[in-house]
Coordinates of C-alpha atoms and ligand atoms in Angstrom, one line a residue:
M6 CA 11.8 -1.7 -3.1
T7 CA 10.9 -1.5 -6.8
L8 CA 11.9 0.6 -9.8
H9 CA 15.1 2.6 -9.1
G10 CA 15.0 1.5 -5.5
L11 CA 11.8 3.6 -4.9
P12 CA 9.3 2.2 -2.4
Y13 CA 6.2 2.0 -4.6
K14 CA 5.3 0.0 -7.8
P15 CA 5.2 2.1 -10.9
E16 CA 1.6 1.1 -11.8
S17 CA -0.4 3.8 -13.5
L18 CA -2.6 2.2 -16.1
Y19 CA -5.3 -0.5 -15.5
Y20 CA -7.8 -1.8 -17.9
D21 CA -9.2 -5.2 -19.0
G22 CA -8.8 -6.3 -15.4
K23 CA -5.1 -5.9 -15.1
V24 CA -2.1 -3.5 -14.9
Q25 CA -1.0 -2.4 -18.4
A26 CA 2.1 -0.7 -19.7
P27 CA 1.5 3.0 -20.3
S28 CA 2.8 4.6 -23.4
G29 CA 2.7 8.3 -22.5
E30 CA 5.7 10.6 -22.6
Y31 CA 7.6 12.4 -19.8
P32 CA 7.6 10.3 -16.6
W33 CA 6.9 12.2 -13.4
T34 CA 7.9 11.7 -9.8
I35 CA 5.6 11.4 -6.9
E36 CA 7.0 12.8 -3.6
D37 CA 6.4 12.2 0.0
P38 CA 5.2 15.6 1.2
S39 CA 6.7 15.1 4.7
T40 CA 10.2 14.8 3.3
A41 CA 10.0 15.9 -0.4
Q42 CA 11.7 12.5 -1.1
P43 CA 10.6 10.5 -4.2
L44 CA 8.2 7.6 -3.7
V45 CA 7.8 6.4 -7.3
Q46 CA 8.2 7.5 -10.9
L47 CA 5.2 7.0 -13.1
I48 CA 4.6 7.0 -16.8
P49 CA 1.4 8.9 -17.8
S50 CA -1.3 7.4 -20.0
S51 CA -1.3 8.4 -23.7
T52 CA -4.5 9.2 -25.6
D53 CA -4.0 5.8 -27.2
D54 CA -4.1 4.2 -23.7
V55 CA -7.2 6.1 -22.9
D56 CA -8.9 4.8 -26.1
K57 CA -8.0 1.3 -25.1
A58 CA -9.3 1.7 -21.6
M59 CA -12.5 3.3 -23.0
D60 CA -13.0 0.3 -25.4
S61 CA -12.5 -2.1 -22.4
A62 CA -15.1 -0.1 -20.3
Q63 CA -17.6 0.0 -23.2
K64 CA -17.3 -3.7 -23.8
A65 CA -17.7 -4.5 -20.1
F66 CA -20.8 -2.2 -19.9
L67 CA -22.9 -4.5 -22.0
D68 CA -22.7 -7.3 -19.4
W69 CA -22.3 -5.3 -16.2
S70 CA -25.3 -3.2 -16.9
G71 CA -27.4 -6.4 -17.2
T72 CA -26.0 -8.1 -14.0
C73 CA -28.8 -8.6 -11.5
Y74 CA -28.7 -6.3 -8.5
I75 CA -28.1 -8.9 -5.9
E76 CA -25.0 -10.2 -7.8
R77 CA -23.7 -6.6 -8.3
S78 CA -24.3 -5.9 -4.6
R79 CA -22.4 -9.1 -3.6
I80 CA -19.3 -8.2 -5.6
L81 CA -19.2 -4.6 -4.2
R82 CA -19.7 -5.8 -0.6
R83 CA -16.8 -8.2 -1.1
A84 CA -14.6 -5.3 -2.3
A85 CA -15.6 -3.3 0.8
E86 CA -14.6 -6.3 3.0
I87 CA -11.2 -6.5 1.3
I88 CA -10.7 -2.8 1.8
R89 CA -11.6 -3.0 5.5
K90 CA -9.2 -6.0 6.0
R91 CA -6.4 -4.0 4.4
N92 CA -7.3 -0.8 6.2
D93 CA -3.9 0.1 7.7
E94 CA -1.9 -0.9 4.6
L95 CA -4.1 1.3 2.4
A96 CA -4.0 4.1 5.0
E97 CA -0.2 4.0 4.9
V98 CA -0.2 4.5 1.1
E99 CA -2.5 7.5 1.6
T100 CA -0.4 9.0 4.3
R101 CA 2.8 8.6 2.3
N102 CA 1.2 10.1 -0.7
T103 CA -0.7 13.0 0.8
G104 CA 1.2 13.6 4.0
R105 CA -2.0 13.5 6.0
P106 CA -1.5 11.7 9.4
F107 CA -2.1 8.0 9.6
S108 CA -4.3 8.8 12.6
E109 CA -6.7 10.4 10.0
T110 CA -6.3 8.1 7.0
S111 CA -6.7 4.9 9.0
A112 CA -9.7 6.2 10.9
V113 CA -11.5 8.2 8.2
D114 CA -10.4 7.8 4.6
I115 CA -10.4 4.0 4.3
P116 CA -13.4 3.3 6.6
S117 CA -15.6 6.0 5.1
G118 CA -14.7 4.9 1.6
A119 CA -15.6 1.3 2.5
D120 CA -18.8 2.6 4.1
V121 CA -19.9 4.2 0.9
L122 CA -19.2 1.1 -1.1
E123 CA -21.3 -1.0 1.4
F124 CA -24.0 1.7 1.4
Y125 CA -24.6 1.6 -2.3
A126 CA -24.1 -2.2 -2.6
N127 CA -26.9 -2.5 0.0
L128 CA -29.1 0.1 -1.6
V129 CA -29.1 -1.5 -5.0
G130 CA -29.3 -5.0 -3.5
S131 CA -32.5 -4.0 -1.6
G132 CA -34.6 -2.3 -4.3
G133 CA -32.9 1.1 -4.4
L134 CA -33.0 1.2 -8.2
N135 CA -36.7 0.5 -8.3
G136 CA -38.7 3.1 -10.2
E137 CA -42.3 4.2 -9.6
T138 CA -45.6 2.7 -10.8
T139 CA -48.6 4.9 -11.2
R140 CA -52.1 3.6 -12.0
L141 CA -53.5 6.2 -14.5
R142 CA -56.9 4.6 -15.0
D143 CA -58.3 1.0 -15.0
D144 CA -56.7 0.1 -18.2
A145 CA -53.5 2.2 -18.2
W146 CA -50.5 2.7 -16.0
V147 CA -47.1 4.4 -16.0
Y148 CA -43.9 2.9 -14.8
T149 CA -40.4 4.4 -14.6
T150 CA -37.1 2.5 -14.7
K151 CA -33.6 3.7 -13.7
E152 CA -31.1 2.8 -16.4
P153 CA -27.3 3.1 -16.2
L154 CA -25.6 5.8 -18.3
G155 CA -22.7 3.9 -19.8
V156 CA -19.0 4.7 -19.5
C157 CA -18.4 7.3 -16.8
V158 CA -15.3 9.3 -16.2
G159 CA -14.2 10.1 -12.6
I160 CA -11.6 12.7 -11.9
G161 CA -10.1 13.2 -8.5
A162 CA -8.4 15.9 -6.4
W163 CA -5.3 15.2 -4.2
N164 CA -6.7 15.8 -0.7
Y165 CA -8.6 12.5 0.0
P166 CA -7.5 10.3 -3.0
L167 CA -8.9 6.8 -2.2
Q168 CA -12.0 8.2 -0.5
I169 CA -12.8 10.3 -3.6
A170 CA -12.2 7.3 -5.9
L171 CA -14.6 5.2 -3.7
W172 CA -17.2 7.9 -3.4
K173 CA -17.4 8.1 -7.2
S174 CA -16.9 4.5 -8.2
A175 CA -19.3 3.0 -5.6
P176 CA -22.6 4.5 -6.8
C177 CA -21.3 4.5 -10.4
L178 CA -20.7 0.7 -10.5
A179 CA -23.7 -0.1 -8.2
A180 CA -26.0 1.6 -10.8
G181 CA -24.6 -0.6 -13.5
N182 CA -22.1 1.8 -15.2
T183 CA -18.5 1.3 -15.9
M184 CA -15.8 3.8 -15.0
I185 CA -12.5 5.3 -16.2
Y186 CA -10.9 6.9 -13.1
K187 CA -8.1 9.5 -13.2
P188 CA -6.6 10.4 -9.9
S189 CA -4.8 13.7 -9.3
E190 CA -1.3 13.6 -10.7
F191 CA 0.0 14.4 -7.2
T192 CA -1.7 11.4 -5.5
P193 CA -2.0 8.5 -7.9
L194 CA -0.8 5.7 -5.7
H195 CA -4.2 4.3 -4.7
G196 CA -5.6 4.0 -8.2
A197 CA -4.2 0.7 -9.5
E198 CA -4.4 -0.7 -6.0
L199 CA -8.2 0.0 -5.8
A200 CA -8.6 -1.5 -9.3
A201 CA -6.8 -4.7 -8.2
I202 CA -9.1 -4.9 -5.1
Y203 CA -12.2 -4.7 -7.3
T204 CA -10.8 -7.4 -9.6
E205 CA -10.1 -9.6 -6.6
A206 CA -13.7 -9.1 -5.4
G207 CA -15.0 -10.5 -8.7
L208 CA -15.6 -7.3 -10.7
P209 CA -15.5 -8.3 -14.4
P210 CA -12.5 -6.9 -16.4
G211 CA -13.2 -3.4 -17.8
V212 CA -15.8 -2.3 -15.3
F213 CA -13.3 -0.2 -13.3
N214 CA -10.3 1.2 -15.1
V215 CA -7.5 3.7 -14.1
I216 CA -5.7 6.2 -16.3
N217 CA -3.1 8.6 -15.1
G218 CA -1.6 12.0 -16.1
N219 CA -2.3 15.7 -15.8
G220 CA -5.2 17.9 -16.9
S221 CA -4.7 17.3 -20.6
I222 CA -5.3 13.5 -20.3
G223 CA -8.3 14.3 -18.1
D224 CA -9.6 16.6 -20.7
Y225 CA -9.2 14.0 -23.4
A226 CA -11.2 11.5 -21.3
V227 CA -13.9 14.1 -20.6
R228 CA -14.4 14.9 -24.4
H229 CA -14.1 11.2 -25.4
E230 CA -17.0 10.1 -27.6
R231 CA -17.6 7.1 -25.3
T232 CA -18.0 9.2 -22.2
A233 CA -21.6 9.5 -21.0
K234 CA -20.9 11.2 -17.7
V235 CA -18.2 13.1 -15.8
S236 CA -17.9 13.2 -12.0
F237 CA -15.3 15.8 -11.0
T238 CA -13.7 16.8 -7.7
G239 CA -11.4 19.8 -7.8
Q240 CA -11.0 23.5 -8.0
V241 CA -13.9 25.8 -9.2
S242 CA -11.8 27.1 -12.1
T243 CA -11.0 23.5 -13.3
G244 CA -14.5 22.4 -12.7
Q245 CA -15.8 25.2 -15.0
K246 CA -13.5 24.0 -17.8
V247 CA -14.5 20.4 -17.3
A248 CA -18.2 21.2 -17.1
S249 CA -17.9 23.3 -20.3
A250 CA -16.1 20.5 -22.2
A251 CA -18.7 17.9 -21.0
G252 CA -21.5 20.3 -21.8
L253 CA -20.4 20.4 -25.5
G254 CA -21.3 16.7 -25.7
T255 CA -24.4 17.1 -23.5
K256 CA -22.8 14.7 -21.0
Y257 CA -24.1 14.4 -17.5
T258 CA -21.9 16.0 -14.9
T259 CA -21.4 16.1 -11.1
M260 CA -19.1 18.8 -9.9
E261 CA -17.7 18.7 -6.3
L262 CA -15.7 22.0 -6.1
G263 CA -14.1 24.4 -3.7
G264 CA -15.6 26.6 -1.0
K265 CA -15.1 29.4 1.6
S266 CA -17.5 28.2 4.1
A267 CA -18.8 30.1 7.2
L268 CA -19.1 28.9 10.8
I269 CA -21.4 31.1 12.9
V270 CA -20.8 31.0 16.6
C271 CA -23.9 32.4 18.3
G272 CA -23.9 34.5 21.5
D273 CA -25.3 31.5 23.5
A274 CA -22.9 28.9 22.0
P275 CA -21.0 26.8 24.5
L276 CA -17.4 28.2 24.0
E277 CA -15.6 24.9 24.3
L278 CA -17.9 23.4 21.5
A279 CA -17.4 26.5 19.4
V280 CA -13.6 26.4 19.6
D281 CA -13.5 22.6 19.0
A282 CA -15.7 23.1 15.9
A283 CA -13.6 26.0 14.6
M284 CA -10.4 23.9 15.0
M285 CA -11.9 20.9 13.2
A286 CA -13.2 23.2 10.5
N287 CA -9.7 24.7 9.9
F288 CA -6.9 22.5 11.0
Y289 CA -8.0 18.9 10.3
S290 CA -6.1 17.5 7.3
T291 CA -3.9 20.6 7.6
G292 CA -6.8 22.7 6.3
Q293 CA -7.0 20.8 3.0
V294 CA -10.7 20.0 3.2
C295 CA -13.1 21.4 0.6
A296 CA -15.9 22.0 3.2
N297 CA -13.6 23.9 5.7
G298 CA -15.3 26.6 7.8
T299 CA -12.6 29.2 7.2
R300 CA -14.7 32.2 8.0
V301 CA -15.5 32.0 11.7
F302 CA -18.1 34.5 12.7
V303 CA -17.9 35.3 16.5
P304 CA -20.1 37.8 18.4
E305 CA -18.0 41.0 19.2
S306 CA -18.7 40.4 22.9
R307 CA -17.2 36.9 22.9
K308 CA -14.2 37.5 20.7
A309 CA -11.6 37.8 23.5
A310 CA -12.8 34.7 25.3
F311 CA -13.0 32.8 22.1
E312 CA -9.4 33.7 21.1
V313 CA -8.0 32.8 24.6
L314 CA -9.5 29.3 24.5
L315 CA -8.6 28.8 20.8
L316 CA -4.9 29.7 21.5
N317 CA -5.0 27.4 24.5
K318 CA -6.3 24.5 22.5
M319 CA -3.9 25.0 19.6
Q320 CA -1.2 23.5 21.8
F321 CA -2.9 20.2 21.2
I322 CA -2.0 20.4 17.5
R323 CA 0.7 17.8 17.2
M324 CA 2.9 18.2 14.1
G325 CA 5.2 15.2 13.6
D326 CA 6.0 12.1 11.6
P327 CA 2.7 11.4 9.8
M328 CA 3.0 7.7 10.5
D329 CA 3.2 8.3 14.3
P330 CA -0.3 7.6 15.7
A331 CA 0.0 10.6 18.0
T332 CA 0.5 13.0 15.1
N333 CA -2.6 15.0 14.2
F334 CA -1.2 17.6 11.8
G335 CA 0.9 16.8 8.7
P336 CA 2.5 18.8 6.0
L337 CA 0.8 20.4 3.0
A338 CA 0.3 17.9 0.2
N339 CA 2.8 19.2 -2.4
G340 CA 5.4 21.9 -3.1
I341 CA 3.2 24.0 -5.5
H342 CA 0.4 24.1 -2.9
F343 CA 2.9 24.9 -0.2
E344 CA 4.0 28.1 -2.1
K345 CA 0.4 29.0 -2.8
V346 CA -0.6 28.9 0.9
R347 CA 2.6 30.8 2.0
D348 CA 1.7 33.5 -0.5
Y349 CA -1.7 33.8 1.1
L350 CA -0.1 34.1 4.6
V351 CA 2.1 37.0 3.3
H352 CA -0.9 38.6 1.7
G353 CA -2.9 38.3 4.9
S354 CA -0.3 40.2 6.9
V355 CA 1.2 42.6 4.4
H356 CA -1.7 43.6 2.1
D357 CA -4.9 42.7 4.0
K358 CA -3.3 43.8 7.2
A359 CA -5.2 41.3 9.3
T360 CA -4.0 40.8 12.9
L361 CA -1.9 37.7 13.2
L362 CA -2.9 35.7 16.3
C363 CA -0.5 32.8 15.6
G364 CA 1.5 31.1 12.8
G365 CA 1.9 33.3 9.7
S366 CA 4.5 33.4 6.9
D367 CA 7.4 34.1 9.2
A368 CA 6.7 31.2 11.6
Q369 CA 9.3 28.4 11.4
P370 CA 7.5 25.1 11.8
A371 CA 9.3 22.7 14.1
M372 CA 9.7 20.0 11.5
R373 CA 11.7 22.4 9.2
T374 CA 14.3 22.8 12.0
S375 CA 14.0 19.3 13.2
D376 CA 17.1 17.5 14.5
D377 CA 16.4 14.8 12.0
P378 CA 17.3 16.4 8.6
K379 CA 14.9 14.1 6.7
W380 CA 11.9 16.3 7.6
R381 CA 13.5 19.7 6.8
E382 CA 12.6 19.7 3.1
G383 CA 8.9 18.6 3.7
F384 CA 6.1 21.0 3.0
W385 CA 5.4 21.9 6.7
I386 CA 3.5 25.0 7.6
D387 CA 2.3 26.3 11.0
P388 CA -1.4 26.5 11.7
T389 CA -2.4 30.2 11.4
V390 CA -5.1 32.4 12.9
F391 CA -5.9 35.8 11.6
T392 CA -8.2 38.0 13.6
D393 CA -10.0 41.4 13.1
C394 CA -10.7 40.2 9.6
H395 CA -13.0 42.0 7.2
D396 CA -15.2 40.6 4.5
D397 CA -13.3 42.4 1.7
M398 CA -9.9 40.9 2.5
K399 CA -8.5 38.4 0.0
I400 CA -7.8 35.9 2.7
V401 CA -11.5 36.0 3.6
Q402 CA -12.8 35.8 0.1
E403 CA -10.6 33.2 -1.6
E404 CA -10.2 29.5 -0.9
I405 CA -6.7 29.0 0.6
F406 CA -7.1 25.3 1.3
G407 CA -4.6 25.4 4.1
P408 CA -4.6 25.7 7.9
V409 CA -5.6 29.4 8.0
L410 CA -8.5 30.4 10.2
C411 CA -10.0 33.9 9.8
I412 CA -12.0 35.4 12.8
L413 CA -14.7 37.9 11.9
T414 CA -16.8 39.6 14.5
Y415 CA -20.5 40.6 14.2
K416 CA -23.2 42.4 16.2
T417 CA -26.5 40.6 15.2
I418 CA -27.3 37.2 13.9
E419 CA -29.1 38.7 10.9
E420 CA -25.8 40.5 10.0
A421 CA -23.8 37.3 10.5
V422 CA -26.1 35.3 8.2
K423 CA -26.1 38.0 5.5
R424 CA -22.3 38.2 5.6
A425 CA -21.9 34.4 5.6
N426 CA -24.0 34.3 2.4
A427 CA -22.2 37.1 0.7
T428 CA -19.9 34.9 -1.4
N429 CA -20.1 33.1 -4.7
F430 CA -19.3 29.8 -3.0
G431 CA -21.9 27.7 -1.3
L432 CA -20.3 24.4 -0.2
A433 CA -20.8 24.2 3.5
A434 CA -21.9 26.2 6.6
G435 CA -22.5 25.6 10.2
V436 CA -23.9 27.1 13.4
I437 CA -23.0 26.6 17.0
T438 CA -25.8 27.5 19.5
S439 CA -27.7 26.2 22.5
D440 CA -31.0 27.3 21.1
I441 CA -32.3 24.5 18.7
N442 CA -35.0 26.8 17.2
Q443 CA -32.4 29.4 16.4
A444 CA -30.2 26.7 14.9
H445 CA -32.9 25.5 12.4
R446 CA -33.8 29.1 11.6
I447 CA -30.2 30.0 10.8
V448 CA -29.6 26.8 8.8
S449 CA -32.7 27.5 6.7
Q450 CA -31.3 30.9 5.7
L451 CA -27.7 29.7 4.9
Q452 CA -26.9 29.3 1.2
A453 CA -24.9 26.1 1.2
G454 CA -25.4 22.5 0.3
I455 CA -23.9 20.9 3.4
T456 CA -24.8 22.3 6.8
W457 CA -24.0 21.3 10.4
I458 CA -25.6 22.2 13.7
N459 CA -23.3 22.0 16.7
S460 CA -20.9 19.9 14.6
W461 CA -18.4 20.2 11.8
G462 CA -17.0 18.0 9.1
E463 CA -18.6 14.6 9.7
S464 CA -19.7 13.3 6.3
P465 CA -21.2 9.8 6.7
A466 CA -22.2 7.6 3.7
E467 CA -25.9 8.3 4.6
M468 CA -25.4 12.1 4.1
S469 CA -25.7 13.6 0.6
V470 CA -23.0 16.2 0.0
G471 CA -22.7 18.8 -2.8
G472 CA -22.2 22.5 -3.2
W473 CA -24.5 25.4 -4.2
K474 CA -23.5 28.3 -6.4
L475 CA -20.0 28.0 -7.7
S476 CA -19.2 25.2 -5.4
G477 CA -20.8 22.5 -7.4
L478 CA -23.5 20.7 -9.3
G479 CA -25.4 17.6 -7.9
V480 CA -24.6 15.5 -4.9
E481 CA -22.6 12.5 -3.8
N482 CA -23.5 10.0 -1.2
G483 CA -26.8 9.2 0.6
Q484 CA -29.9 7.9 -1.2
L485 CA -29.9 11.0 -3.4
G486 CA -26.4 10.2 -4.7
I487 CA -27.5 7.3 -6.8
E488 CA -29.6 9.6 -9.0
A489 CA -26.5 11.1 -10.4
W490 CA -25.6 7.8 -12.0
V491 CA -28.8 6.8 -13.7
Q492 CA -31.2 8.1 -16.4
N493 CA -34.9 7.6 -15.9
K494 CA -37.2 6.2 -18.4
S495 CA -41.0 6.5 -18.3
T496 CA -43.3 4.0 -19.9
L497 CA -47.0 4.5 -20.4
V498 CA -48.8 1.2 -20.9
D499 CA -52.4 1.2 -22.4
M500 CA -54.4 -2.0 -22.3
S501 CA -57.7 -0.6 -23.7
G502 CA -56.9 -1.7 -27.3
Q503 CA -57.7 1.8 -28.5
I504 CA -55.8 5.0 -29.3
A505 CA -57.6 8.2 -28.2
T506 CA -57.0 9.6 -31.7
V507 CA -58.2 13.0 -32.9
F508 CA -58.0 11.7 -36.4
A509 CA -61.0 9.3 -36.2
E510 CA -63.8 9.5 -38.8
T511 CA -66.4 12.0 -37.6
Ligands
NAD10 P1 -7.6 20.7 -9.5 O1 -8.8 21.3 -10.0 O2 -6.3 21.4 -9.7 O3 -7.4 19.2 -10.1 C1 -8.4 18.2 -9.9 C2 -8.3 17.2 -11.0 O4 -8.6 17.7 -12.3 C3 -6.9 16.6 -11.2 O5 -7.0 15.2 -11.3 C4 -6.4 17.2 -12.4 O6 -5.4 16.5 -13.1 C5 -7.6 17.3 -13.2 N1 -7.7 18.3 -14.3 C6 -7.0 19.5 -14.4 N2 -7.4 20.2 -15.5 C7 -8.3 19.4 -16.2 C8 -9.0 19.5 -17.4 N3 -9.0 20.6 -18.2 N4 -9.9 18.5 -17.7 C9 -10.0 17.4 -17.0 N5 -9.3 17.2 -15.8 C10 -8.5 18.2 -15.4 O7 -7.9 20.5 -7.9 P2 -6.9 20.0 -6.8 O8 -5.9 21.1 -6.5 O9 -6.4 18.7 -7.1 O10 -7.8 19.8 -5.5 C11 -8.1 20.8 -4.6 C12 -9.5 21.4 -4.9 O11 -10.5 20.4 -4.8 C13 -9.9 22.4 -3.9 O12 -10.5 23.5 -4.5 C14 -11.0 21.7 -3.1 O13 -12.0 22.5 -2.5 C15 -11.6 20.8 -4.1 N6 -12.3 19.7 -3.5 C16 -13.6 19.6 -3.5 C17 -14.3 18.6 -2.9 C18 -15.8 18.5 -2.8 O14 -16.4 17.5 -2.5 N7 -16.5 19.6 -3.1 C19 -13.6 17.5 -2.3 C20 -12.2 17.6 -2.3 C21 -11.6 18.7 -2.9

């Protein structure tokens, strides 16, 4: 127990390699979404705090950018090792802060964050930042070098907080940059903890720094004169503001934004596989996954069988104490989001007039009527399936970011692909089929940056991810991901001792 008897330490500002006292106004309270009880009260960073963190990051950049690759790699691998050793403890923090089940955070968030750190440490340690050398002619060649950008700002969303922080900081630091990281104001608990782990691993002071607060402090950091690049994860509307602000300073940006992705179940799809994919694409993390496949296209002829099996399997969704290893479905992450998702459920039934297969706004989740009163105030919601949906319904067009699956039927594959693409989003898409040729044909036509064949949701360190259209700019992860954190320099070397000048005497 710490400040005011609350369970977590009120650490919200970290620079120069240690926790600092923030000087912002208006402390805010972080709640456990499963109970709506306070976890900690934090003081936000002021603009003065951000300036100091920026100075620290700028100073550290001079040395860190010159550290040899093997040494950088060694420090980052050490950090990955510490993260793995503390897996369950870090997963518990994520579960308390996001409400997402420990069965997820301990198996996905922490391991996949550590994987990305290890991936980029290994990549730069084994020549991944080497440029190209081209022999132009006998006495001239061109070489390219990959140079770090400088101080980079990372801004995170609330659904996968530590994982997002690692997916941004790993390639950023591996490429020789320094970072100012701002977590979502709803889920800040991991920030100072991660910074302390980096310090323990040997990262020099100022290389990874944490500020906290709402959008206005994020905006200040984005526009800051020291900021060379912004990597943002969040909603499309916020991303547009952030990209515009960064654009004014011609700063590099990576935008990982929202989606309304399509899962196409083909006529020959194994039904069990199709239903399992649809459930993972809609109910994992209580639907709070950017790449969710919320528009599920099912052939008309298979709709009835698909729905029977789906309803049957939904009994395996186990809502409960998020720390219970058997629980696989937690509450929504915060009260504001809870209201937003409930509004969509009402809209789906009342205005869109979609057929409700299960769940919906009138459903009373078991945790809200639990014998144990501590759960009753939590942001629990039942998994919901709407069927007989149409493309023009609001619930089919807009990102809900909750456990709401929409079934749409189709007659031909061409029609399904056309309708899957008829959206301004382009984050993810997937196809379930027994015909591998058909799978590749469909994937090649889908307008999305992340695609899956007979799978949904797996996002390993080796796989680059990023959205098309309104869903984003650039990619994270994989070998391509490092490019977002470097600037390339080309050098032409001429050894002939002569310039091919047009101004020679004739
Ligand atoms: P959000 O856009 O509300 O907030 C994201 C972050 O931006 C927060 O840290 C917030 O404080 C900050 N912010 C707000 N206004 C800002 C401004 N003007 N300048 C700088 N920073 C500002 O998003 P959210 O509700 O936290 O997250 C949910 C969204 O994130 C969903 O749309 C989801 O699809 C998306 N998401 C995308 C990915 C991806 O990889 N594509 C991953 C996770 C989440």
